[in-house]
Amino acid sequence: MNAYPLTLFHDGACPVCRADIALMRARDSRRLLRFVDITDPGFDPAAHGLQLADFQARMHALRADGRMVEGVEVFRLAYRAIGLGRWIAPLTDGRLRPLAEAGYRLFARHRHRLGWLLGPL
């Protein structure tokens, strides 16, 4: 099954998310990633069989083979595409994955309030 190109559904209203997407865009030299801002007025979540609340609750991505993935798996595939897979692999493979998933769920719930971590942009 082929994951790429991988379409990432991101929250353009989230400062931390915007910073991560900017990093991915800058490093995506092979153009393996596509980006869809779920806050864009033209975004239609129903076209993907989900509701906007689903996309807001967790990061989602659509693989080239048509399979939707979410959470830490999105980051594993995206970071692999931009050459940073080895940095995230310890969190996404094996015993640490449940901890990474739990941490991501906590982050996702509070991501808008964590923009201060980036300092002034």
CSV table of C-alpha atoms in Angstrom, one decimal:
chain,number,residue,atom,x,y,z
A,1,MET,CA,0.0,0.0,0.0
A,2,ASN,CA,1.3,3.4,-0.9
A,3,ALA,CA,1.1,6.3,1.5
A,4,TYR,CA,2.4,9.1,-0.8
A,5,PRO,CA,1.4,11.6,-1.7
A,6,LEU,CA,0.0,12.1,1.7
A,7,THR,CA,-2.7,14.7,2.3
A,8,LEU,CA,-2.4,16.3,5.7
A,9,PHE,CA,-5.5,18.0,7.2
A,10,HIS,CA,-4.3,20.6,9.5
A,11,ASP,CA,-5.7,23.3,11.8
A,12,GLY,CA,-4.6,26.7,10.3
A,13,ALA,CA,-5.9,28.5,13.4
A,14,CYS,CA,-3.4,26.7,15.7
A,15,PRO,CA,0.0,28.5,16.0
A,16,VAL,CA,1.8,25.3,16.9
A,17,CYS,CA,0.2,23.4,14.0
A,18,ARG,CA,1.1,26.3,11.6
A,19,ALA,CA,4.7,26.1,12.7
A,20,ASP,CA,4.9,22.3,12.2
A,21,ILE,CA,3.2,22.6,8.8
A,22,ALA,CA,5.7,25.3,7.8
A,23,LEU,CA,8.6,23.0,8.7
A,24,MET,CA,7.0,20.2,6.7
A,25,ARG,CA,6.5,22.5,3.7
A,26,ALA,CA,10.0,23.7,3.8
A,27,ARG,CA,11.5,20.2,4.0
A,28,ASP,CA,9.2,18.5,1.5
A,29,SER,CA,11.7,18.6,-1.3
A,30,ARG,CA,10.3,15.5,-2.9
A,31,ARG,CA,6.7,17.0,-2.8
A,32,LEU,CA,5.3,13.9,-1.1
A,33,LEU,CA,2.9,16.0,1.1
A,34,ARG,CA,-0.3,17.9,0.3
A,35,PHE,CA,-1.8,20.3,2.8
A,36,VAL,CA,-5.5,21.1,3.5
A,37,ASP,CA,-6.4,23.7,6.1
A,38,ILE,CA,-9.5,22.5,7.9
A,39,THR,CA,-10.3,26.1,8.8
A,40,ASP,CA,-10.6,27.2,5.2
A,41,PRO,CA,-14.3,28.0,4.5
A,42,GLY,CA,-14.3,25.8,1.4
A,43,PHE,CA,-13.2,22.7,3.4
A,44,ASP,CA,-15.9,20.0,3.3
A,45,PRO,CA,-15.3,17.3,6.0
A,46,ALA,CA,-18.3,15.3,4.7
A,47,ALA,CA,-16.4,14.7,1.5
A,48,HIS,CA,-14.1,12.5,3.6
A,49,GLY,CA,-16.9,10.8,5.5
A,50,LEU,CA,-16.1,12.7,8.7
A,51,GLN,CA,-17.4,15.7,10.6
A,52,LEU,CA,-15.4,18.9,11.3
A,53,ALA,CA,-15.2,17.9,15.0
A,54,ASP,CA,-13.3,14.7,14.0
A,55,PHE,CA,-10.7,16.8,12.1
A,56,GLN,CA,-10.5,19.3,15.0
A,57,ALA,CA,-10.0,16.5,17.6
A,58,ARG,CA,-7.0,14.8,15.9
A,59,MET,CA,-4.7,15.3,13.0
A,60,HIS,CA,-5.8,13.3,10.0
A,61,ALA,CA,-4.2,12.4,6.7
A,62,LEU,CA,-5.3,10.7,3.6
A,63,ARG,CA,-2.9,8.2,2.1
A,64,ALA,CA,-2.5,7.8,-1.6
A,65,ASP,CA,-4.2,4.4,-1.3
A,66,GLY,CA,-7.3,6.1,0.0
A,67,ARG,CA,-6.9,5.0,3.6
A,68,MET,CA,-7.4,7.7,6.3
A,69,VAL,CA,-5.0,7.7,9.2
A,70,GLU,CA,-5.0,9.8,12.3
A,71,GLY,CA,-3.0,10.8,15.4
A,72,VAL,CA,0.7,9.8,15.7
A,73,GLU,CA,0.5,7.7,12.5
A,74,VAL,CA,0.1,10.9,10.5
A,75,PHE,CA,3.3,12.3,12.0
A,76,ARG,CA,5.2,9.1,11.4
A,77,LEU,CA,4.3,9.2,7.7
A,78,ALA,CA,4.8,12.9,7.3
A,79,TYR,CA,8.2,13.0,9.1
A,80,ARG,CA,9.4,10.0,7.1
A,81,ALA,CA,8.5,11.9,3.9
A,82,ILE,CA,10.6,15.0,4.9
A,83,GLY,CA,13.6,13.0,6.0
A,84,LEU,CA,13.0,13.2,9.8
A,85,GLY,CA,11.5,9.8,10.3
A,86,ARG,CA,14.4,8.6,12.4
A,87,TRP,CA,13.7,11.3,15.0
A,88,ILE,CA,10.1,10.3,15.5
A,89,ALA,CA,10.4,6.6,15.0
A,90,PRO,CA,11.1,5.9,18.7
A,91,LEU,CA,7.8,7.4,19.5
A,92,THR,CA,5.8,5.8,16.8
A,93,ASP,CA,7.2,2.2,16.7
A,94,GLY,CA,7.0,-0.2,19.5
A,95,ARG,CA,6.5,0.2,23.2
A,96,LEU,CA,6.4,4.0,23.3
A,97,ARG,CA,3.6,4.4,20.8
A,98,PRO,CA,0.8,4.2,23.4
A,99,LEU,CA,2.5,6.9,25.4
A,100,ALA,CA,3.0,9.0,22.3
A,101,GLU,CA,-0.7,8.6,21.4
A,102,ALA,CA,-1.8,9.6,24.9
A,103,GLY,CA,0.6,12.6,24.8
A,104,TYR,CA,-0.7,13.6,21.4
A,105,ARG,CA,-4.4,13.4,22.5
A,106,LEU,CA,-3.5,15.7,25.4
A,107,PHE,CA,-1.7,18.1,23.1
A,108,ALA,CA,-4.5,18.1,20.6
A,109,ARG,CA,-7.1,19.1,23.2
A,110,HIS,CA,-5.0,22.1,24.3
A,111,ARG,CA,-3.1,23.0,21.2
A,112,HIS,CA,-4.6,26.5,20.7
A,113,ARG,CA,-3.5,27.5,24.2
A,114,LEU,CA,0.0,26.3,23.6
A,115,GLY,CA,0.9,28.9,21.1
A,116,TRP,CA,2.9,30.8,23.7
A,117,LEU,CA,5.5,28.1,23.5
A,118,LEU,CA,6.6,29.5,20.2
A,119,GLY,CA,7.2,33.0,21.5
A,120,PRO,CA,6.4,36.0,19.4
A,121,LEU,CA,6.1,35.1,15.7
